[in-house]
Amino acid sequence: MLVSCIKTNSAQINTQTQPQVNEEKDFNYSLISNVLKDAGIPQYITENILNNINDFSDDLTALLLEQTDPYMLVFVDKETSLSADYAPDDLVELKNNKSYRVNRDGMYLRQITEAALEEMAAAAKSHGLTLLASSTYRSYDYQVQVYNRNVRQMGQKEADRVSAKPGHSQHQLGLVVDFGSITNDFADTREGKWLYSNASRFGWSISYPKDYEEITGYDWESWHYRYVGKDAAAFIDKYFDGIQHYALKFLYWYRAP
């Protein structure tokens, strides 16, 4: 079973790569402008935020006060990692007696994520759709196997486009579901189209959208959704053009001491 290797007591974010929230910082134009620049946020998004600085500051304050879980909005990408021993301590197994379906036994998500998946799947089901969870939580050790297999099969360069190195996978957070076929054919299915249009209403955000490989570092993954919570999903849509990478990178830099 996958959970047999889960470490639940010593799990910590690598503090060298995941700075903590600094609640002393003032929300002001100069600060936010500098953070947007440091985070490499595109000019069109930066201008929209700075032109609506009061609303943005209010919404950012509310989001950070509401979201006390340090892992929910943590930034994980090719350069920013989780520690090898990080594993959520609230994992629950997904079952086929829910509104969603699973393609195999032994799949886990954080409890809050599973509940959010059930809520979204129930809404999809009311439209005659069934959401199939095909990949969920992966431990650091399991990601070692996944990444090494991809390198063997397709070579280092191609593997790095489609697979995260150990410690750099969002799946280690227990907040991610890969849906359906785990191919971009999923985008053309009824479920794929429904998710793309509706996932953010339920707190989910697509991590690797089409035509953003130079930004995210990964090829388009129409099936890969991360749970961030409803408020954060609305914040991402409102201020960051729906691009999760931009929003979480901004928060990463904003939290830097």
C-alpha positions as protocol buffer text, in pm:
chain_id: "A"
residue {
  index: 1
  type: MET
  ca { x: 0 y: 0 z: 0 }
}
residue {
  index: 2
  type: LEU
  ca { x: 126 y: 348 z: -81 }
}
residue {
  index: 3
  type: VAL
  ca { x: 71 y: 491 z: 265 }
}
residue {
  index: 4
  type: SER
  ca { x: 298 y: 239 z: 432 }
}
residue {
  index: 5
  type: CYS
  ca { x: 597 y: 460 z: 357 }
}
residue {
  index: 6
  type: ILE
  ca { x: 436 y: 789 z: 459 }
}
residue {
  index: 7
  type: LYS
  ca { x: 616 y: 988 z: 727 }
}
residue {
  index: 8
  type: THR
  ca { x: 375 y: 1204 z: 923 }
}
residue {
  index: 9
  type: ASN
  ca { x: 568 y: 1340 z: 1219 }
}
residue {
  index: 10
  type: SER
  ca { x: 873 y: 1510 z: 1071 }
}
residue {
  index: 11
  type: ALA
  ca { x: 718 y: 1657 z: 757 }
}
residue {
  index: 12
  type: GLN
  ca { x: 840 y: 2011 z: 707 }
}
residue {
  index: 13
  type: ILE
  ca { x: 868 y: 2251 z: 416 }
}
residue {
  index: 14
  type: ASN
  ca { x: 1229 y: 2310 z: 316 }
}
residue {
  index: 15
  type: THR
  ca { x: 1273 y: 2651 z: 476 }
}
residue {
  index: 16
  type: GLN
  ca { x: 1554 y: 2736 z: 236 }
}
residue {
  index: 17
  type: THR
  ca { x: 1312 y: 2726 z: -55 }
}
residue {
  index: 18
  type: GLN
  ca { x: 974 y: 2799 z: 110 }
}
residue {
  index: 19
  type: PRO
  ca { x: 985 y: 3133 z: 300 }
}
residue {
  index: 20
  type: GLN
  ca { x: 732 y: 3198 z: 573 }
}
residue {
  index: 21
  type: VAL
  ca { x: 453 y: 3456 z: 578 }
}
residue {
  index: 22
  type: ASN
  ca { x: 567 y: 3792 z: 709 }
}
residue {
  index: 23
  type: GLU
  ca { x: 254 y: 3944 z: 861 }
}
residue {
  index: 24
  type: GLU
  ca { x: 438 y: 4268 z: 945 }
}
residue {
  index: 25
  type: LYS
  ca { x: 459 y: 4377 z: 583 }
}
residue {
  index: 26
  type: ASP
  ca { x: 251 y: 4672 z: 474 }
}
residue {
  index: 27
  type: PHE
  ca { x: 20 y: 4636 z: 179 }
}
residue {
  index: 28
  type: ASN
  ca { x: 124 y: 4934 z: -29 }
}
residue {
  index: 29
  type: TYR
  ca { x: 180 y: 5024 z: -387 }
}
residue {
  index: 30
  type: SER
  ca { x: 558 y: 5025 z: -374 }
}
residue {
  index: 31
  type: LEU
  ca { x: 584 y: 4688 z: -200 }
}
residue {
  index: 32
  type: ILE
  ca { x: 341 y: 4510 z: -428 }
}
residue {
  index: 33
  type: SER
  ca { x: 496 y: 4668 z: -736 }
}
residue {
  index: 34
  type: ASN
  ca { x: 839 y: 4542 z: -632 }
}
residue {
  index: 35
  type: VAL
  ca { x: 710 y: 4193 z: -554 }
}
residue {
  index: 36
  type: LEU
  ca { x: 536 y: 4170 z: -890 }
}
residue {
  index: 37
  type: LYS
  ca { x: 865 y: 4266 z: -1056 }
}
residue {
  index: 38
  type: ASP
  ca { x: 1071 y: 4019 z: -852 }
}
residue {
  index: 39
  type: ALA
  ca { x: 824 y: 3740 z: -932 }
}
residue {
  index: 40
  type: GLY
  ca { x: 844 y: 3812 z: -1304 }
}
residue {
  index: 41
  type: ILE
  ca { x: 471 y: 3876 z: -1340 }
}
residue {
  index: 42
  type: PRO
  ca { x: 379 y: 3995 z: -1693 }
}
residue {
  index: 43
  type: GLN
  ca { x: 321 y: 4363 z: -1753 }
}
residue {
  index: 44
  type: TYR
  ca { x: -48 y: 4332 z: -1839 }
}
residue {
  index: 45
  type: ILE
  ca { x: -121 y: 4154 z: -1511 }
}
residue {
  index: 46
  type: THR
  ca { x: 99 y: 4395 z: -1315 }
}
residue {
  index: 47
  type: GLU
  ca { x: -79 y: 4697 z: -1461 }
}
residue {
  index: 48
  type: ASN
  ca { x: -422 y: 4555 z: -1379 }
}
residue {
  index: 49
  type: ILE
  ca { x: -321 y: 4486 z: -1018 }
}
residue {
  index: 50
  type: LEU
  ca { x: -161 y: 4827 z: -966 }
}
residue {
  index: 51
  type: ASN
  ca { x: -460 y: 5002 z: -1123 }
}
residue {
  index: 52
  type: ASN
  ca { x: -680 y: 4823 z: -869 }
}
residue {
  index: 53
  type: ILE
  ca { x: -433 y: 4833 z: -581 }
}
residue {
  index: 54
  type: ASN
  ca { x: -687 y: 4893 z: -302 }
}
residue {
  index: 55
  type: ASP
  ca { x: -909 y: 4601 z: -401 }
}
residue {
  index: 56
  type: PHE
  ca { x: -606 y: 4381 z: -456 }
}
residue {
  index: 57
  type: SER
  ca { x: -461 y: 4467 z: -116 }
}
residue {
  index: 58
  type: ASP
  ca { x: -791 y: 4398 z: 56 }
}
residue {
  index: 59
  type: ASP
  ca { x: -836 y: 4065 z: -121 }
}
residue {
  index: 60
  type: LEU
  ca { x: -475 y: 3963 z: -57 }
}
residue {
  index: 61
  type: THR
  ca { x: -506 y: 4046 z: 312 }
}
residue {
  index: 62
  type: ALA
  ca { x: -828 y: 3847 z: 341 }
}
residue {
  index: 63
  type: LEU
  ca { x: -678 y: 3551 z: 156 }
}
residue {
  index: 64
  type: LEU
  ca { x: -369 y: 3531 z: 376 }
}
residue {
  index: 65
  type: LEU
  ca { x: -571 y: 3569 z: 695 }
}
residue {
  index: 66
  type: GLU
  ca { x: -821 y: 3303 z: 584 }
}
residue {
  index: 67
  type: GLN
  ca { x: -565 y: 3055 z: 456 }
}
residue {
  index: 68
  type: THR
  ca { x: -365 y: 2943 z: 759 }
}
residue {
  index: 69
  type: ASP
  ca { x: -254 y: 2608 z: 615 }
}
residue {
  index: 70
  type: PRO
  ca { x: 110 y: 2667 z: 512 }
}
residue {
  index: 71
  type: TYR
  ca { x: 97 y: 2403 z: 239 }
}
residue {
  index: 72
  type: MET
  ca { x: -229 y: 2494 z: 64 }
}
residue {
  index: 73
  type: LEU
  ca { x: -79 y: 2774 z: -145 }
}
residue {
  index: 74
  type: VAL
  ca { x: 285 y: 2673 z: -131 }
}
residue {
  index: 75
  type: PHE
  ca { x: 478 y: 2727 z: -454 }
}
residue {
  index: 76
  type: VAL
  ca { x: 637 y: 2415 z: -602 }
}
residue {
  index: 77
  type: ASP
  ca { x: 807 y: 2424 z: -940 }
}
residue {
  index: 78
  type: LYS
  ca { x: 1131 y: 2320 z: -1111 }
}
residue {
  index: 79
  type: GLU
  ca { x: 1339 y: 2544 z: -885 }
}
residue {
  index: 80
  type: THR
  ca { x: 1139 y: 2543 z: -562 }
}
residue {
  index: 81
  type: SER
  ca { x: 1101 y: 2214 z: -380 }
}
residue {
  index: 82
  type: LEU
  ca { x: 948 y: 2031 z: -88 }
}
residue {
  index: 83
  type: SER
  ca { x: 1170 y: 1840 z: 152 }
}
residue {
  index: 84
  type: ALA
  ca { x: 1211 y: 1468 z: 88 }
}
residue {
  index: 85
  type: ASP
  ca { x: 1038 y: 1379 z: 415 }
}
residue {
  index: 86
  type: TYR
  ca { x: 731 y: 1597 z: 362 }
}
residue {
  index: 87
  type: ALA
  ca { x: 407 y: 1399 z: 358 }
}
residue {
  index: 88
  type: PRO
  ca { x: 60 y: 1521 z: 459 }
}
residue {
  index: 89
  type: ASP
  ca { x: -67 y: 1377 z: 787 }
}
residue {
  index: 90
  type: ASP
  ca { x: -435 y: 1379 z: 686 }
}
residue {
  index: 91
  type: LEU
  ca { x: -439 y: 1154 z: 378 }
}
residue {
  index: 92
  type: VAL
  ca { x: -757 y: 958 z: 308 }
}
residue {
  index: 93
  type: GLU
  ca { x: -810 y: 683 z: 53 }
}
residue {
  index: 94
  type: LEU
  ca { x: -1038 y: 748 z: -243 }
}
residue {
  index: 95
  type: LYS
  ca { x: -1323 y: 501 z: -290 }
}
residue {
  index: 96
  type: ASN
  ca { x: -1550 y: 418 z: -580 }
}
residue {
  index: 97
  type: ASN
  ca { x: -1866 y: 466 z: -373 }
}
residue {
  index: 98
  type: LYS
  ca { x: -1853 y: 844 z: -422 }
}
residue {
  index: 99
  type: SER
  ca { x: -1965 y: 1079 z: -699 }
}
residue {
  index: 100
  type: TYR
  ca { x: -1620 y: 1049 z: -854 }
}
residue {
  index: 101
  type: ARG
  ca { x: -1456 y: 727 z: -972 }
}
residue {
  index: 102
  type: VAL
  ca { x: -1102 y: 598 z: -927 }
}
residue {
  index: 103
  type: ASN
  ca { x: -910 y: 388 z: -1177 }
}
residue {
  index: 104
  type: ARG
  ca { x: -732 y: 177 z: -913 }
}
residue {
  index: 105
  type: ASP
  ca { x: -711 y: 112 z: -541 }
}
residue {
  index: 106
  type: GLY
  ca { x: -455 y: 278 z: -316 }
}
residue {
  index: 107
  type: MET
  ca { x: -509 y: 639 z: -424 }
}
residue {
  index: 108
  type: TYR
  ca { x: -496 y: 911 z: -158 }
}
residue {
  index: 109
  type: LEU
  ca { x: -562 y: 1282 z: -114 }
}
residue {
  index: 110
  type: ARG
  ca { x: -561 y: 1517 z: 178 }
}
residue {
  index: 111
  type: GLN
  ca { x: -894 y: 1511 z: 356 }
}
residue {
  index: 112
  type: ILE
  ca { x: -987 y: 1865 z: 254 }
}
residue {
  index: 113
  type: THR
  ca { x: -901 y: 1785 z: -107 }
}
residue {
  index: 114
  type: GLU
  ca { x: -1107 y: 1467 z: -116 }
}
residue {
  index: 115
  type: ALA
  ca { x: -1408 y: 1658 z: 19 }
}
residue {
  index: 116
  type: ALA
  ca { x: -1362 y: 1924 z: -248 }
}
residue {
  index: 117
  type: LEU
  ca { x: -1330 y: 1656 z: -516 }
}
residue {
  index: 118
  type: GLU
  ca { x: -1655 y: 1498 z: -402 }
}
residue {
  index: 119
  type: GLU
  ca { x: -1834 y: 1835 z: -413 }
}
residue {
  index: 120
  type: MET
  ca { x: -1711 y: 1907 z: -764 }
}
residue {
  index: 121
  type: ALA
  ca { x: -1779 y: 1554 z: -885 }
}
residue {
  index: 122
  type: ALA
  ca { x: -2135 y: 1571 z: -751 }
}
residue {
  index: 123
  type: ALA
  ca { x: -2192 y: 1889 z: -951 }
}
residue {
  index: 124
  type: ALA
  ca { x: -2049 y: 1724 z: -1262 }
}
residue {
  index: 125
  type: LYS
  ca { x: -2266 y: 1420 z: -1203 }
}
residue {
  index: 126
  type: SER
  ca { x: -2576 y: 1640 z: -1204 }
}
residue {
  index: 127
  type: HIS
  ca { x: -2484 y: 1720 z: -1565 }
}
residue {
  index: 128
  type: GLY
  ca { x: -2444 y: 1353 z: -1653 }
}
residue {
  index: 129
  type: LEU
  ca { x: -2065 y: 1356 z: -1623 }
}
residue {
  index: 130
  type: THR
  ca { x: -1835 y: 1130 z: -1423 }
}
residue {
  index: 131
  type: LEU
  ca { x: -1497 y: 1255 z: -1305 }
}
residue {
  index: 132
  type: LEU
  ca { x: -1235 y: 980 z: -1302 }
}
residue {
  index: 133
  type: ALA
  ca { x: -936 y: 1027 z: -1071 }
}
residue {
  index: 134
  type: SER
  ca { x: -636 y: 859 z: -1235 }
}
residue {
  index: 135
  type: SER
  ca { x: -344 y: 986 z: -1024 }
}
residue {
  index: 136
  type: THR
  ca { x: -338 y: 1162 z: -688 }
}
residue {
  index: 137
  type: TYR
  ca { x: -90 y: 1177 z: -398 }
}
residue {
  index: 138
  type: ARG
  ca { x: 264 y: 1063 z: -466 }
}
residue {
  index: 139
  type: SER
  ca { x: 530 y: 1031 z: -199 }
}
residue {
  index: 140
  type: TYR
  ca { x: 880 y: 1160 z: -264 }
}
residue {
  index: 141
  type: ASP
  ca { x: 1004 y: 802 z: -304 }
}
residue {
  index: 142
  type: TYR
  ca { x: 727 y: 717 z: -549 }
}
residue {
  index: 143
  type: GLN
  ca { x: 811 y: 1026 z: -755 }
}
residue {
  index: 144
  type: VAL
  ca { x: 1170 y: 901 z: -775 }
}
residue {
  index: 145
  type: GLN
  ca { x: 1036 y: 591 z: -951 }
}
residue {
  index: 146
  type: VAL
  ca { x: 808 y: 790 z: -1182 }
}
residue {
  index: 147
  type: TYR
  ca { x: 1080 y: 1034 z: -1285 }
}
residue {
  index: 148
  type: ASN
  ca { x: 1349 y: 771 z: -1336 }
}
residue {
  index: 149
  type: ARG
  ca { x: 1114 y: 559 z: -1547 }
}
residue {
  index: 150
  type: ASN
  ca { x: 1035 y: 858 z: -1769 }
}
residue {
  index: 151
  type: VAL
  ca { x: 1404 y: 936 z: -1812 }
}
residue {
  index: 152
  type: ARG
  ca { x: 1472 y: 577 z: -1918 }
}
residue {
  index: 153
  type: GLN
  ca { x: 1183 y: 573 z: -2162 }
}
residue {
  index: 154
  type: MET
  ca { x: 1214 y: 915 z: -2325 }
}
residue {
  index: 155
  type: GLY
  ca { x: 1547 y: 1066 z: -2225 }
}
residue {
  index: 156
  type: GLN
  ca { x: 1632 y: 1345 z: -1982 }
}
residue {
  index: 157
  type: LYS
  ca { x: 1524 y: 1642 z: -2193 }
}
residue {
  index: 158
  type: GLU
  ca { x: 1177 y: 1512 z: -2279 }
}
residue {
  index: 159
  type: ALA
  ca { x: 1124 y: 1369 z: -1930 }
}
residue {
  index: 160
  type: ASP
  ca { x: 1185 y: 1712 z: -1779 }
}
residue {
  index: 161
  type: ARG
  ca { x: 906 y: 1855 z: -1996 }
}
residue {
  index: 162
  type: VAL
  ca { x: 645 y: 1612 z: -1871 }
}
residue {
  index: 163
  type: SER
  ca { x: 763 y: 1491 z: -1531 }
}
residue {
  index: 164
  type: ALA
  ca { x: 877 y: 1660 z: -1209 }
}
residue {
  index: 165
  type: LYS
  ca { x: 1197 y: 1567 z: -1034 }
}
residue {
  index: 166
  type: PRO
  ca { x: 1148 y: 1426 z: -682 }
}
residue {
  index: 167
  type: GLY
  ca { x: 1058 y: 1704 z: -440 }
}
residue {
  index: 168
  type: HIS
  ca { x: 935 y: 1926 z: -722 }
}
residue {
  index: 169
  type: SER
  ca { x: 601 y: 1752 z: -786 }
}
residue {
  index: 170
  type: GLN
  ca { x: 273 y: 1911 z: -680 }
}
residue {
  index: 171
  type: HIS
  ca { x: 144 y: 1558 z: -629 }
}
residue {
  index: 172
  type: GLN
  ca { x: 353 y: 1533 z: -311 }
}
residue {
  index: 173
  type: LEU
  ca { x: 122 y: 1794 z: -154 }
}
residue {
  index: 174
  type: GLY
  ca { x: -181 y: 1565 z: -169 }
}
residue {
  index: 175
  type: LEU
  ca { x: -373 y: 1848 z: -336 }
}
residue {
  index: 176
  type: VAL
  ca { x: -362 y: 1734 z: -699 }
}
residue {
  index: 177
  type: VAL
  ca { x: -576 y: 1509 z: -916 }
}
residue {
  index: 178
  type: ASP
  ca { x: -491 y: 1392 z: -1265 }
}
residue {
  index: 179
  type: PHE
  ca { x: -822 y: 1324 z: -1436 }
}
residue {
  index: 180
  type: GLY
  ca { x: -929 y: 1090 z: -1711 }
}
residue {
  index: 181
  type: SER
  ca { x: -685 y: 953 z: -1964 }
}
residue {
  index: 182
  type: ILE
  ca { x: -385 y: 1161 z: -1849 }
}
residue {
  index: 183
  type: THR
  ca { x: -340 y: 1268 z: -2208 }
}
residue {
  index: 184
  type: ASN
  ca { x: -443 y: 1592 z: -2376 }
}
residue {
  index: 185
  type: ASP
  ca { x: -726 y: 1404 z: -2546 }
}
residue {
  index: 186
  type: PHE
  ca { x: -897 y: 1470 z: -2213 }
}
residue {
  index: 187
  type: ALA
  ca { x: -939 y: 1836 z: -2310 }
}
residue {
  index: 188
  type: ASP
  ca { x: -1187 y: 1738 z: -2583 }
}
residue {
  index: 189
  type: THR
  ca { x: -1401 y: 1515 z: -2363 }
}
residue {
  index: 190
  type: ARG
  ca { x: -1721 y: 1639 z: -2201 }
}
residue {
  index: 191
  type: GLU
  ca { x: -1559 y: 1604 z: -1860 }
}
residue {
  index: 192
  type: GLY
  ca { x: -1248 y: 1791 z: -1970 }
}
residue {
  index: 193
  type: LYS
  ca { x: -1449 y: 2080 z: -2112 }
}
residue {
  index: 194
  type: TRP
  ca { x: -1669 y: 2097 z: -1802 }
}
residue {
  index: 195
  type: LEU
  ca { x: -1368 y: 2101 z: -1569 }
}
residue {
  index: 196
  type: TYR
  ca { x: -1194 y: 2374 z: -1767 }
}
residue {
  index: 197
  type: SER
  ca { x: -1503 y: 2595 z: -1742 }
}
residue {
  index: 198
  type: ASN
  ca { x: -1613 y: 2512 z: -1387 }
}
residue {
  index: 199
  type: ALA
  ca { x: -1325 y: 2385 z: -1173 }
}
residue {
  index: 200
  type: SER
  ca { x: -1237 y: 2723 z: -1024 }
}
residue {
  index: 201
  type: ARG
  ca { x: -1588 y: 2758 z: -879 }
}
residue {
  index: 202
  type: PHE
  ca { x: -1506 y: 2460 z: -659 }
}
residue {
  index: 203
  type: GLY
  ca { x: -1157 y: 2577 z: -565 }
}
residue {
  index: 204
  type: TRP
  ca { x: -957 y: 2392 z: -831 }
}
residue {
  index: 205
  type: SER
  ca { x: -701 y: 2540 z: -1070 }
}
residue {
  index: 206
  type: ILE
  ca { x: -531 y: 2395 z: -1376 }
}
residue {
  index: 207
  type: SER
  ca { x: -157 y: 2392 z: -1307 }
}
residue {
  index: 208
  type: TYR
  ca { x: -6 y: 2361 z: -1654 }
}
residue {
  index: 209
  type: PRO
  ca { x: -225 y: 2536 z: -1911 }
}
residue {
  index: 210
  type: LYS
  ca { x: -176 y: 2529 z: -2286 }
}
residue {
  index: 211
  type: ASP
  ca { x: 98 y: 2752 z: -2433 }
}
residue {
  index: 212
  type: TYR
  ca { x: 260 y: 2825 z: -2096 }
}
residue {
  index: 213
  type: GLU
  ca { x: 548 y: 2576 z: -2104 }
}
residue {
  index: 214
  type: GLU
  ca { x: 807 y: 2857 z: -2100 }
}
residue {
  index: 215
  type: ILE
  ca { x: 646 y: 2987 z: -1780 }
}
residue {
  index: 216
  type: THR
  ca { x: 564 y: 2670 z: -1588 }
}
residue {
  index: 217
  type: GLY
  ca { x: 847 y: 2457 z: -1724 }
}
residue {
  index: 218
  type: TYR
  ca { x: 606 y: 2178 z: -1818 }
}
residue {
  index: 219
  type: ASP
  ca { x: 415 y: 2083 z: -2129 }
}
residue {
  index: 220
  type: TRP
  ca { x: 38 y: 2136 z: -2136 }
}
residue {
  index: 221
  type: GLU
  ca { x: -144 y: 1904 z: -1898 }
}
residue {
  index: 222
  type: SER
  ca { x: -517 y: 1942 z: -1951 }
}
residue {
  index: 223
  type: TRP
  ca { x: -582 y: 1676 z: -1688 }
}
residue {
  index: 224
  type: HIS
  ca { x: -378 y: 1815 z: -1396 }
}
residue {
  index: 225
  type: TYR
  ca { x: -576 y: 2021 z: -1142 }
}
residue {
  index: 226
  type: ARG
  ca { x: -463 y: 2144 z: -802 }
}
residue {
  index: 227
  type: TYR
  ca { x: -699 y: 2226 z: -518 }
}
residue {
  index: 228
  type: VAL
  ca { x: -623 y: 2575 z: -381 }
}
residue {
  index: 229
  type: GLY
  ca { x: -956 y: 2658 z: -216 }
}
residue {
  index: 230
  type: LYS
  ca { x: -1244 y: 2867 z: -347 }
}
residue {
  index: 231
  type: ASP
  ca { x: -1112 y: 3204 z: -232 }
}
residue {
  index: 232
  type: ALA
  ca { x: -769 y: 3143 z: -380 }
}
residue {
  index: 233
  type: ALA
  ca { x: -916 y: 3016 z: -708 }
}
residue {
  index: 234
  type: ALA
  ca { x: -1125 y: 3333 z: -736 }
}
residue {
  index: 235
  type: PHE
  ca { x: -816 y: 3543 z: -653 }
}
residue {
  index: 236
  type: ILE
  ca { x: -616 y: 3367 z: -925 }
}
residue {
  index: 237
  type: ASP
  ca { x: -891 y: 3425 z: -1182 }
}
residue {
  index: 238
  type: LYS
  ca { x: -951 y: 3788 z: -1082 }
}
residue {
  index: 239
  type: TYR
  ca { x: -595 y: 3915 z: -1068 }
}
residue {
  index: 240
  type: PHE
  ca { x: -368 y: 3663 z: -1242 }
}
residue {
  index: 241
  type: ASP
  ca { x: -569 y: 3577 z: -1553 }
}
residue {
  index: 242
  type: GLY
  ca { x: -639 y: 3228 z: -1420 }
}
residue {
  index: 243
  type: ILE
  ca { x: -269 y: 3135 z: -1427 }
}
residue {
  index: 244
  type: GLN
  ca { x: -194 y: 2951 z: -1105 }
}
residue {
  index: 245
  type: HIS
  ca { x: 182 y: 2969 z: -1155 }
}
residue {
  index: 246
  type: TYR
  ca { x: 182 y: 3349 z: -1154 }
}
residue {
  index: 247
  type: ALA
  ca { x: -33 y: 3377 z: -843 }
}
residue {
  index: 248
  type: LEU
  ca { x: 157 y: 3123 z: -634 }
}
residue {
  index: 249
  type: LYS
  ca { x: 491 y: 3265 z: -742 }
}
residue {
  index: 250
  type: PHE
  ca { x: 373 y: 3611 z: -640 }
}
residue {
  index: 251
  type: LEU
  ca { x: 270 y: 3477 z: -298 }
}
residue {
  index: 252
  type: TYR
  ca { x: 606 y: 3301 z: -265 }
}
residue {
  index: 253
  type: TRP
  ca { x: 793 y: 3627 z: -319 }
}
residue {
  index: 254
  type: TYR
  ca { x: 549 y: 3828 z: -110 }
}
residue {
  index: 255
  type: ARG
  ca { x: 603 y: 3595 z: 187 }
}
residue {
  index: 256
  type: ALA
  ca { x: 982 y: 3614 z: 156 }
}
residue {
  index: 257
  type: PRO
  ca { x: 1140 y: 3761 z: 472 }
}
